[in-house]
mmCIF file with all atom_site columns, C-alpha atoms in Angstrom:
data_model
loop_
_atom_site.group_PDB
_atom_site.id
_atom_site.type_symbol
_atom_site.label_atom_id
_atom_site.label_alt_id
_atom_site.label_comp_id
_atom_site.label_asym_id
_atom_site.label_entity_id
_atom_site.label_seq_id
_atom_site.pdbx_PDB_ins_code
_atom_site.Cartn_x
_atom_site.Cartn_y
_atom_site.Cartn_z
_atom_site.occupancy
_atom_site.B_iso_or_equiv
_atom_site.pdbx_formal_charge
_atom_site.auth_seq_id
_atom_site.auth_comp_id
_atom_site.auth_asym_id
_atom_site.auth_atom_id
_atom_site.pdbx_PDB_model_num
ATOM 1   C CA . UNK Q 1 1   ? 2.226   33.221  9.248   1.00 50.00 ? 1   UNK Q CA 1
ATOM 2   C CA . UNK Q 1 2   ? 3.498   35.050  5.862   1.00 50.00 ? 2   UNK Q CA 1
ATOM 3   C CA . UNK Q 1 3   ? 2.255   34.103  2.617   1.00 52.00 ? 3   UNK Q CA 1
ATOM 4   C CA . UNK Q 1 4   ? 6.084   33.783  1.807   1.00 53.00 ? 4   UNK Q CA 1
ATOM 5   C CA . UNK Q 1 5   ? 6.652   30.894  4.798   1.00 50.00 ? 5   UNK Q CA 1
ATOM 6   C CA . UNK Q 1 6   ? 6.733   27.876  3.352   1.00 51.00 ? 6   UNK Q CA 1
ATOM 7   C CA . UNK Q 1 7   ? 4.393   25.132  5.063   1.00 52.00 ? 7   UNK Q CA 1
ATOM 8   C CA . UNK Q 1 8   ? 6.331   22.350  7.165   1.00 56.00 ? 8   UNK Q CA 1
ATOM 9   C CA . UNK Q 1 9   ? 4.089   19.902  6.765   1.00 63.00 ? 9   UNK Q CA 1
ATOM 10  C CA . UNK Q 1 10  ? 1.861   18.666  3.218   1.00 71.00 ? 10  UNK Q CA 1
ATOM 11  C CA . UNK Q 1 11  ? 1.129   16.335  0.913   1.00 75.00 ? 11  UNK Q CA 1
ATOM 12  C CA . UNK Q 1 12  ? 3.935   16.506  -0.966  1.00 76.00 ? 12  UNK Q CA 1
ATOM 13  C CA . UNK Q 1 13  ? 6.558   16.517  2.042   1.00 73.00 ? 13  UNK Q CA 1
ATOM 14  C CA . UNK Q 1 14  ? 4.636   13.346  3.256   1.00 77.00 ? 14  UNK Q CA 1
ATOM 15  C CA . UNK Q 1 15  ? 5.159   11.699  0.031   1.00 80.00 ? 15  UNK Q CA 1
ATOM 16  C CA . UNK Q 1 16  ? 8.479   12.218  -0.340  1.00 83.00 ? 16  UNK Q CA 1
ATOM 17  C CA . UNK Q 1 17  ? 9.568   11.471  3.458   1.00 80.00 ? 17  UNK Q CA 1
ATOM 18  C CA . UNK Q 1 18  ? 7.763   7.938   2.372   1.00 80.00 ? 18  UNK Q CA 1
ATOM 19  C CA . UNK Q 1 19  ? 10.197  7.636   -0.996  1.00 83.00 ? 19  UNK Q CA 1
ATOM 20  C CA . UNK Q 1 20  ? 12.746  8.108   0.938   1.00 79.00 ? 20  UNK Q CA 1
ATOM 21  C CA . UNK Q 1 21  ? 12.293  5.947   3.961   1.00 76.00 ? 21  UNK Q CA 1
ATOM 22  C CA . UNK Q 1 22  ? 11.466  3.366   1.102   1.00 79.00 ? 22  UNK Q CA 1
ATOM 23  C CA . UNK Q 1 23  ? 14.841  3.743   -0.011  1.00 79.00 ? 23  UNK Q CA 1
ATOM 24  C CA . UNK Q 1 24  ? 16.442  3.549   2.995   1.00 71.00 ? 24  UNK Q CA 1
ATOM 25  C CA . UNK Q 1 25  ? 14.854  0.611   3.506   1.00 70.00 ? 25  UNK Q CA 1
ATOM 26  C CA . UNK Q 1 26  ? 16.367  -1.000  0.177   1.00 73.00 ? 26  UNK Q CA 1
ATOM 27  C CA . UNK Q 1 27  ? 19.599  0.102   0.577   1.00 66.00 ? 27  UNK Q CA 1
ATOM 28  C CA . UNK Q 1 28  ? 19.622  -1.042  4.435   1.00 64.00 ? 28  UNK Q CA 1
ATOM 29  C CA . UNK Q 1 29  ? 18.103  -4.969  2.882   1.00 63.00 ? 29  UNK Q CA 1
ATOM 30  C CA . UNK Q 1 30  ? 20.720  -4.650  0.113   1.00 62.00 ? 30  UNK Q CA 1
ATOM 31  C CA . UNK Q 1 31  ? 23.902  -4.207  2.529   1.00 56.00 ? 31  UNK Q CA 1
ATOM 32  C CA . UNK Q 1 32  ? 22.687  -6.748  4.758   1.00 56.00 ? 32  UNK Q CA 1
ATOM 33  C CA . UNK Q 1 33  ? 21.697  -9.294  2.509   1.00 60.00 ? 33  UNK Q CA 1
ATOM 34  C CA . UNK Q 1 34  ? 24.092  -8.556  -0.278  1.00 57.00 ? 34  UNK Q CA 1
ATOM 35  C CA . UNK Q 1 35  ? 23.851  -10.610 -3.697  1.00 53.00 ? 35  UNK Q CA 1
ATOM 36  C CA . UNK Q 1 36  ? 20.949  -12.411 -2.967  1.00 55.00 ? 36  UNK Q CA 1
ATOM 37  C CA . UNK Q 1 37  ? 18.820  -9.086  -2.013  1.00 56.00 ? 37  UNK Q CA 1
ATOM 38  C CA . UNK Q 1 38  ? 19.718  -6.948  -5.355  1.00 57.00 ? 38  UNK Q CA 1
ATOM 39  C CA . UNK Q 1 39  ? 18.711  -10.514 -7.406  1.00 53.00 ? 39  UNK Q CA 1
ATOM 40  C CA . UNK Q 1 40  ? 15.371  -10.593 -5.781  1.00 54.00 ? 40  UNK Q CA 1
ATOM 41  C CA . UNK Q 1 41  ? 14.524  -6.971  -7.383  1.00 55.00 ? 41  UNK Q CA 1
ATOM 42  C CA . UNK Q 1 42  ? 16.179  -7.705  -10.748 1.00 53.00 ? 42  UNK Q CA 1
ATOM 43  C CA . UNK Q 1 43  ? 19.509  -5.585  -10.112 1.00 54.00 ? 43  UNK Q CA 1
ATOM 44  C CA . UNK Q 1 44  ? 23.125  -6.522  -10.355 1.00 49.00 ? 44  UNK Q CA 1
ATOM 45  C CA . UNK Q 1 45  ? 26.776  -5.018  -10.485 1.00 51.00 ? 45  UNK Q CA 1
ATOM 46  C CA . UNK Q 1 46  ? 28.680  -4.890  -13.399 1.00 56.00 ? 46  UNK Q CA 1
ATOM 47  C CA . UNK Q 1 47  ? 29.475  -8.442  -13.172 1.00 69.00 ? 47  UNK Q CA 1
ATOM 48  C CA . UNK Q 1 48  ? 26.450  -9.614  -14.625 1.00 76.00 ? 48  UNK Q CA 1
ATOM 49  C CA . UNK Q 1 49  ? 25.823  -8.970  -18.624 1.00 80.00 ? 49  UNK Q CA 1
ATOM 50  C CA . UNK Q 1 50  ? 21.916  -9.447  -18.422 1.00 85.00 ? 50  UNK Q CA 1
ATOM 51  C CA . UNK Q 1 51  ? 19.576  -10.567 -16.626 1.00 88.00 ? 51  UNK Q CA 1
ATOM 52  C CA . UNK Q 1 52  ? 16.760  -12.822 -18.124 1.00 93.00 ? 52  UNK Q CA 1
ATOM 53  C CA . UNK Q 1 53  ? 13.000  -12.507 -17.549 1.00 93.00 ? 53  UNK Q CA 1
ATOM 54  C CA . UNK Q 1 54  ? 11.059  -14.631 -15.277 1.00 95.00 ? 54  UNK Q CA 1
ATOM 55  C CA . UNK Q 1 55  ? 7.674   -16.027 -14.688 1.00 97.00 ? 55  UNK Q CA 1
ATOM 56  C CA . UNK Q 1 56  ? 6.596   -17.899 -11.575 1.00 97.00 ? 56  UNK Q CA 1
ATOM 57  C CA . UNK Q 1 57  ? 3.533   -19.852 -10.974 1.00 97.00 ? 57  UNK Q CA 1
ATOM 58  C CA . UNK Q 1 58  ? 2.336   -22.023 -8.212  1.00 95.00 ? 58  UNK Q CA 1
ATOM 59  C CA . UNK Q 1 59  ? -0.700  -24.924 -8.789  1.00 95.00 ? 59  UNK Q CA 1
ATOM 60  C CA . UNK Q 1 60  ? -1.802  -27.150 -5.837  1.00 92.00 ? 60  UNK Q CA 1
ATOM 61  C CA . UNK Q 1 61  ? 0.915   -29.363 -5.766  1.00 93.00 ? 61  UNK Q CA 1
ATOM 62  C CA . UNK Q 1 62  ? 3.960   -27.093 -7.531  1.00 96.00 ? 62  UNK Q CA 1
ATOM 63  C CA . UNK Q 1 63  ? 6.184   -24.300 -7.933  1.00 96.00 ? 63  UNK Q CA 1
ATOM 64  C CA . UNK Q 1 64  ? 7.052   -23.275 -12.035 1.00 98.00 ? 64  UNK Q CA 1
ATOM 65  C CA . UNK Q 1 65  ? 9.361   -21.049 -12.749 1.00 98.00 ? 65  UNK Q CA 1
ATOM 66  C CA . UNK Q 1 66  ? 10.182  -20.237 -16.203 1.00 98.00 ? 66  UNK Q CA 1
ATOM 67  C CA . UNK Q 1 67  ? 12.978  -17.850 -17.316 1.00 97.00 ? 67  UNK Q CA 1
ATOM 68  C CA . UNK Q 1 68  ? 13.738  -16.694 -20.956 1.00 96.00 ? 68  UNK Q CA 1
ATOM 69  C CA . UNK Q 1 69  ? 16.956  -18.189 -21.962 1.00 95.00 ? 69  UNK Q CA 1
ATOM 70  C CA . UNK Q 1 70  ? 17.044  -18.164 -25.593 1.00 94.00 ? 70  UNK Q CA 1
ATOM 71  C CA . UNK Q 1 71  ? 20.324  -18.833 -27.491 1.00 92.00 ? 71  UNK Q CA 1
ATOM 72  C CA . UNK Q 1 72  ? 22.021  -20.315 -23.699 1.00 95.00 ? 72  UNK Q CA 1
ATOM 73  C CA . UNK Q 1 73  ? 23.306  -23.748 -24.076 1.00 95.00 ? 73  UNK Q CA 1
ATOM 74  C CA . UNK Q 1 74  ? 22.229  -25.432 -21.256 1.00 96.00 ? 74  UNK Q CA 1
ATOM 75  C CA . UNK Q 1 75  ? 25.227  -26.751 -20.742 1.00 95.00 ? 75  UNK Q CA 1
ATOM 76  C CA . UNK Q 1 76  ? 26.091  -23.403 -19.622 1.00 94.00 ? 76  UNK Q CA 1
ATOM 77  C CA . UNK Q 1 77  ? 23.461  -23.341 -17.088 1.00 97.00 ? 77  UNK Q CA 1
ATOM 78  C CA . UNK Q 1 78  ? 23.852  -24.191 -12.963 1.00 96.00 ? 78  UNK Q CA 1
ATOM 79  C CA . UNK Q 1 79  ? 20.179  -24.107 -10.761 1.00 97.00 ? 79  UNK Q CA 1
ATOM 80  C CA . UNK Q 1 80  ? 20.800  -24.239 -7.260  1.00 95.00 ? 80  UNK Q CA 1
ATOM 81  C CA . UNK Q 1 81  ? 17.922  -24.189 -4.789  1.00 95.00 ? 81  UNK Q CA 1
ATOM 82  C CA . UNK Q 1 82  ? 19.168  -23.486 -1.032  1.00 93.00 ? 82  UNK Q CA 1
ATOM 83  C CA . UNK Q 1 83  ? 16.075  -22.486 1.456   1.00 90.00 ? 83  UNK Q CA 1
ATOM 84  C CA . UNK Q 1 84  ? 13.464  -20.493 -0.298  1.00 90.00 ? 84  UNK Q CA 1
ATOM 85  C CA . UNK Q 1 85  ? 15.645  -19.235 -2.680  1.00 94.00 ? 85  UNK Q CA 1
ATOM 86  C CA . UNK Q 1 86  ? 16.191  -20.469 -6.631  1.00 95.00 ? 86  UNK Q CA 1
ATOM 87  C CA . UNK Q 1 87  ? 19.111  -19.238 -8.389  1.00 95.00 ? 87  UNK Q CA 1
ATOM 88  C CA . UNK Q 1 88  ? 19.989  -19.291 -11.909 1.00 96.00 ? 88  UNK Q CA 1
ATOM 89  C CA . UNK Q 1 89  ? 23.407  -18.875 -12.947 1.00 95.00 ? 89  UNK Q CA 1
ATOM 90  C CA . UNK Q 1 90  ? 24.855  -19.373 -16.609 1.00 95.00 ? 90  UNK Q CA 1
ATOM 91  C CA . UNK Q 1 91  ? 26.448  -17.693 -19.647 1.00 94.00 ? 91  UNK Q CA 1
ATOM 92  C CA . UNK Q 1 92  ? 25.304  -16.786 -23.162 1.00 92.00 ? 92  UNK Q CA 1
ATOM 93  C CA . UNK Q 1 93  ? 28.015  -16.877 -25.768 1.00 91.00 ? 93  UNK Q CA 1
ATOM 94  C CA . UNK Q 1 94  ? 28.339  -14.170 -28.254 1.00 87.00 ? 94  UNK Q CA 1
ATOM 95  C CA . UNK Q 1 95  ? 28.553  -14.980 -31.786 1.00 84.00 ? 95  UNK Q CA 1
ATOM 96  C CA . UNK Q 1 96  ? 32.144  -15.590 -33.317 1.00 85.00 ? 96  UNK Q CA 1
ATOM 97  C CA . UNK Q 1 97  ? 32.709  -12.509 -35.700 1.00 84.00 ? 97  UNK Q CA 1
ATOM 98  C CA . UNK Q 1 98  ? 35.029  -12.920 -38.577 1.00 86.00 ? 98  UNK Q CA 1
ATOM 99  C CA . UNK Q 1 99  ? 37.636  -9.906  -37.769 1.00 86.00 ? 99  UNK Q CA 1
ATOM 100 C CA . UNK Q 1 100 ? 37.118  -8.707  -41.804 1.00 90.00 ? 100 UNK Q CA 1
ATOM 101 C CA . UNK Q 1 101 ? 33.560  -8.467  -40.400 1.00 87.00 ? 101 UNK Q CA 1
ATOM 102 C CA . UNK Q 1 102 ? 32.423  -4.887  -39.966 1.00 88.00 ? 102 UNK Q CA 1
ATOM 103 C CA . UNK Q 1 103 ? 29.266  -4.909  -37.387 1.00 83.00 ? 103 UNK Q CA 1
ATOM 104 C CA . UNK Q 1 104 ? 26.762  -2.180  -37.609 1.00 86.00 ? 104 UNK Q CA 1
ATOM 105 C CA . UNK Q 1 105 ? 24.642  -3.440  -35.075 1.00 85.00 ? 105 UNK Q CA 1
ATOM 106 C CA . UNK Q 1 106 ? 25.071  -5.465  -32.169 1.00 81.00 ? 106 UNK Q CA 1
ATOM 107 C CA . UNK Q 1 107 ? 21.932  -5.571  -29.659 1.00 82.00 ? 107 UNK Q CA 1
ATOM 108 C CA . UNK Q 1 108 ? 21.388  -9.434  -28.900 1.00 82.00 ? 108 UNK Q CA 1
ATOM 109 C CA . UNK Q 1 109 ? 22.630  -9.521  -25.203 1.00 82.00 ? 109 UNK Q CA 1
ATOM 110 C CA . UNK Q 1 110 ? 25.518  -11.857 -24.379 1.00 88.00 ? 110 UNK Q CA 1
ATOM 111 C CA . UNK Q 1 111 ? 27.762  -12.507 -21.450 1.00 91.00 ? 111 UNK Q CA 1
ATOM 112 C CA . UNK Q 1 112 ? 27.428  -14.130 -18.042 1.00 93.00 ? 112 UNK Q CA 1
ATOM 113 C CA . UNK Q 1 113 ? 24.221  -13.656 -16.058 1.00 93.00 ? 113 UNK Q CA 1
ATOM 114 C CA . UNK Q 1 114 ? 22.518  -14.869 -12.833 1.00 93.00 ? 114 UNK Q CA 1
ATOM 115 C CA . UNK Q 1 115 ? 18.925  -14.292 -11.638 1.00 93.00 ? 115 UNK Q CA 1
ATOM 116 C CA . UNK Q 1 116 ? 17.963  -15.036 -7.254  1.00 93.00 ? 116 UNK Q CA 1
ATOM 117 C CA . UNK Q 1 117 ? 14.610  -15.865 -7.419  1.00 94.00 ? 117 UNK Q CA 1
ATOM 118 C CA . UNK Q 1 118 ? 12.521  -16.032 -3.843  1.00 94.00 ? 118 UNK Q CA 1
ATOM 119 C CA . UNK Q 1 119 ? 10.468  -18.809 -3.930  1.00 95.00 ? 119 UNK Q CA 1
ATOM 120 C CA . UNK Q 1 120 ? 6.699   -18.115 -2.724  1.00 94.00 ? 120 UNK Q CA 1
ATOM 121 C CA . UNK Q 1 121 ? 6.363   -21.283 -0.605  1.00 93.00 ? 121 UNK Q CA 1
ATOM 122 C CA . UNK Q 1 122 ? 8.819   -24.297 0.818   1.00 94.00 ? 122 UNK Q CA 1
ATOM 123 C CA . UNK Q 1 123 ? 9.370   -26.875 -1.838  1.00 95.00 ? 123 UNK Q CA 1
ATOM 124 C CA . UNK Q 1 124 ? 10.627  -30.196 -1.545  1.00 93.00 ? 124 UNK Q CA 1
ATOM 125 C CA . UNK Q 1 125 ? 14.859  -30.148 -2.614  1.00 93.00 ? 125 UNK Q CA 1
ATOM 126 C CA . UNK Q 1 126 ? 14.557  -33.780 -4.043  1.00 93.00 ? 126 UNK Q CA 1
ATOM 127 C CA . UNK Q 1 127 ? 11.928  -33.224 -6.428  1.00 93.00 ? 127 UNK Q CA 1
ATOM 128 C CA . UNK Q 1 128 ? 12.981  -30.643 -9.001  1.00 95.00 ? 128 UNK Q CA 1
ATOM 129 C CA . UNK Q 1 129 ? 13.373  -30.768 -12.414 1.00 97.00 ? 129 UNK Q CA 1
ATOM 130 C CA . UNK Q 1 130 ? 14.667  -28.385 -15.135 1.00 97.00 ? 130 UNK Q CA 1
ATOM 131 C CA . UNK Q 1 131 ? 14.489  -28.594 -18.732 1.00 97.00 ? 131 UNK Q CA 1
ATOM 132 C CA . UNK Q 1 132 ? 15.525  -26.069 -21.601 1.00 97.00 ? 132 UNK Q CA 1
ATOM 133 C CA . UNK Q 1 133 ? 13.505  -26.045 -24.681 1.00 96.00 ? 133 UNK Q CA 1
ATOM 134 C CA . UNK Q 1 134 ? 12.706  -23.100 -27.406 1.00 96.00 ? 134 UNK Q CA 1
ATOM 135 C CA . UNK Q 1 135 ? 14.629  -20.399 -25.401 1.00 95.00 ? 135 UNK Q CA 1
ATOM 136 C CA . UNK Q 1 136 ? 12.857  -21.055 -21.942 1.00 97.00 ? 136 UNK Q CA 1
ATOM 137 C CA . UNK Q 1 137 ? 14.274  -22.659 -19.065 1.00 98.00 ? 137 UNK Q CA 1
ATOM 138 C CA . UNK Q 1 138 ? 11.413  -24.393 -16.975 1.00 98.00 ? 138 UNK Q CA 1
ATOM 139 C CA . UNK Q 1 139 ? 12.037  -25.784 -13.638 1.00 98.00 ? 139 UNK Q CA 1
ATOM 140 C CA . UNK Q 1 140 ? 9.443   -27.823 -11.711 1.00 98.00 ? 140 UNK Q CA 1
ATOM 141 C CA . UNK Q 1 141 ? 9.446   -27.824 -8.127  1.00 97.00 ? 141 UNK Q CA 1
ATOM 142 C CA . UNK Q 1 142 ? 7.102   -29.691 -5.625  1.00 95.00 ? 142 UNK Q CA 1
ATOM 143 C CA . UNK Q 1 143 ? 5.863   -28.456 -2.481  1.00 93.00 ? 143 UNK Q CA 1
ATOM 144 C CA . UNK Q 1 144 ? 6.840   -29.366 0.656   1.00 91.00 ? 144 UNK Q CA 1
ATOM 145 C CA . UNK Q 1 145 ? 4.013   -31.374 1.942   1.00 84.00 ? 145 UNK Q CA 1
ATOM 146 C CA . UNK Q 1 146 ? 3.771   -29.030 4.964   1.00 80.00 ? 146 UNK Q CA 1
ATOM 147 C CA . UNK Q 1 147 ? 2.882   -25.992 2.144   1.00 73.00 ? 147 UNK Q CA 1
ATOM 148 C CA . UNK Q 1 148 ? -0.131  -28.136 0.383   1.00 73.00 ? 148 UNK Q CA 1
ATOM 149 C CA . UNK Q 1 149 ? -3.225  -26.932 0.755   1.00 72.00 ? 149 UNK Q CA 1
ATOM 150 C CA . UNK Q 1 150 ? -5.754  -29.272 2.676   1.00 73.00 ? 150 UNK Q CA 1
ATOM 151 C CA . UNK Q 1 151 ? -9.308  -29.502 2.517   1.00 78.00 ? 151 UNK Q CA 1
ATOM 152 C CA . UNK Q 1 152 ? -10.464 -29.764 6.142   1.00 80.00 ? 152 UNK Q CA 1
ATOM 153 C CA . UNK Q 1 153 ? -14.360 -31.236 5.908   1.00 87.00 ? 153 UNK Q CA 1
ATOM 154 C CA . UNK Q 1 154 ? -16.288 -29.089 8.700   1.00 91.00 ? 154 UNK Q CA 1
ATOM 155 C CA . UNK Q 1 155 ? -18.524 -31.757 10.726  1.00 89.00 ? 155 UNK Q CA 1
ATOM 156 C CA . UNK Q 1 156 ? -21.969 -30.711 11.502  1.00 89.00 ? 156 UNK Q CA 1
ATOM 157 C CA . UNK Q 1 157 ? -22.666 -31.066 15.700  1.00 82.00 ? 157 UNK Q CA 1
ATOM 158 C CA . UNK Q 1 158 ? -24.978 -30.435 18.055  1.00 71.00 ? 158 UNK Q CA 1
ATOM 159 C CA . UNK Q 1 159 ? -24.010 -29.152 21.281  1.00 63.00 ? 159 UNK Q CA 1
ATOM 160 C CA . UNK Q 1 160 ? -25.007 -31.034 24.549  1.00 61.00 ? 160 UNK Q CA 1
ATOM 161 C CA . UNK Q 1 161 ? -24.269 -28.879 27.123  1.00 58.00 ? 161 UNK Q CA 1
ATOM 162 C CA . UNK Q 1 162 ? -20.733 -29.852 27.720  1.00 56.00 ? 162 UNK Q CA 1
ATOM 163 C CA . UNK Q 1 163 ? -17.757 -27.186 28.305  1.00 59.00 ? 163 UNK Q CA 1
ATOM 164 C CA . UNK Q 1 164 ? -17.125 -24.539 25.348  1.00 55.00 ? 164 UNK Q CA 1
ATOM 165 C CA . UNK Q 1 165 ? -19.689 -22.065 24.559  1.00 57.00 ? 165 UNK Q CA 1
ATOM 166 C CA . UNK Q 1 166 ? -23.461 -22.382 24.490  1.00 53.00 ? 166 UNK Q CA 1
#
């Protein structure tokens, strides 16, 4: 072999076959499971002004998700849980502009936006709760009892010969 052949094999070919299988991979999750796939990793069509930001956080018995919603009137706001999956749906109004009014900035985000988010364990439908206060949307969900946690108490035996190992 030459010192002008270029190698077939390497560490850089290897990483970049894996990129791209990666994205293959995306691409083949986003056509099959359409809105709900690009919401789960945060990207939408042009539909969609903005997408807010989102923490969730699980305790023993619940599910919190918070998302930051500030100037949203949550009137404007529709939660919908089906399966596994929480979404968020509602619009931010821009502010009225006098038409004398000459604007020389205009960064706040406004418009319609919606936010899928996967939920890490099954919660129980009839017992959620949302509530919108200082610019953050938090909604409470309990688990499904079969997703608690248990404590199972480990008894202490002796073995008398019976079947099982020994």
């Amino acid at each position: 072999m030459s010192g002008n052949e270029p190698r077939s094999e390497g560490p850089l070919k290897s990483s970049i076959e894996k990129l791209r299988h990666e994205i293959d991979n995306w691409f083949e999750a986003a056509l099959v499971q359409g809105e709900k796939a690009l919401g789960a990793v945060g990207l939408r069509g042009g539909e969609f002004a903005w997408v807010p930001r989102v923490d969730v956080t699980e305790t023993d018995n619940e599910v919190l998700v918070f998302l930051e919603v500030p100037g949203v009137d949550p009137e404007l706001v529709d939660v919908t849980l089906a399966g596994n999956m929480l979404t968020v749906r509602g619009e931010k109004l821009a502010t009225p502009r006098d038409e004398r009014t000459v604007a020389h900035a205009i960064e706040r985000s406004a418009g319609r936006f919606c936010r899928a988010i996967p939920l890490p364990v099954p919660v129980n439908a009839d017992q959620v709760s949302a509530e919108a206060k200082e610019g953050v949307l938090t909604i409470r969900m309990f688990k499904a009892e079969r997703a608690r946690a248990r404590q199972i108490r480990v008894q202490s035996g002796t073995h008398h010969g019976g079947p099982g190992p020994g």
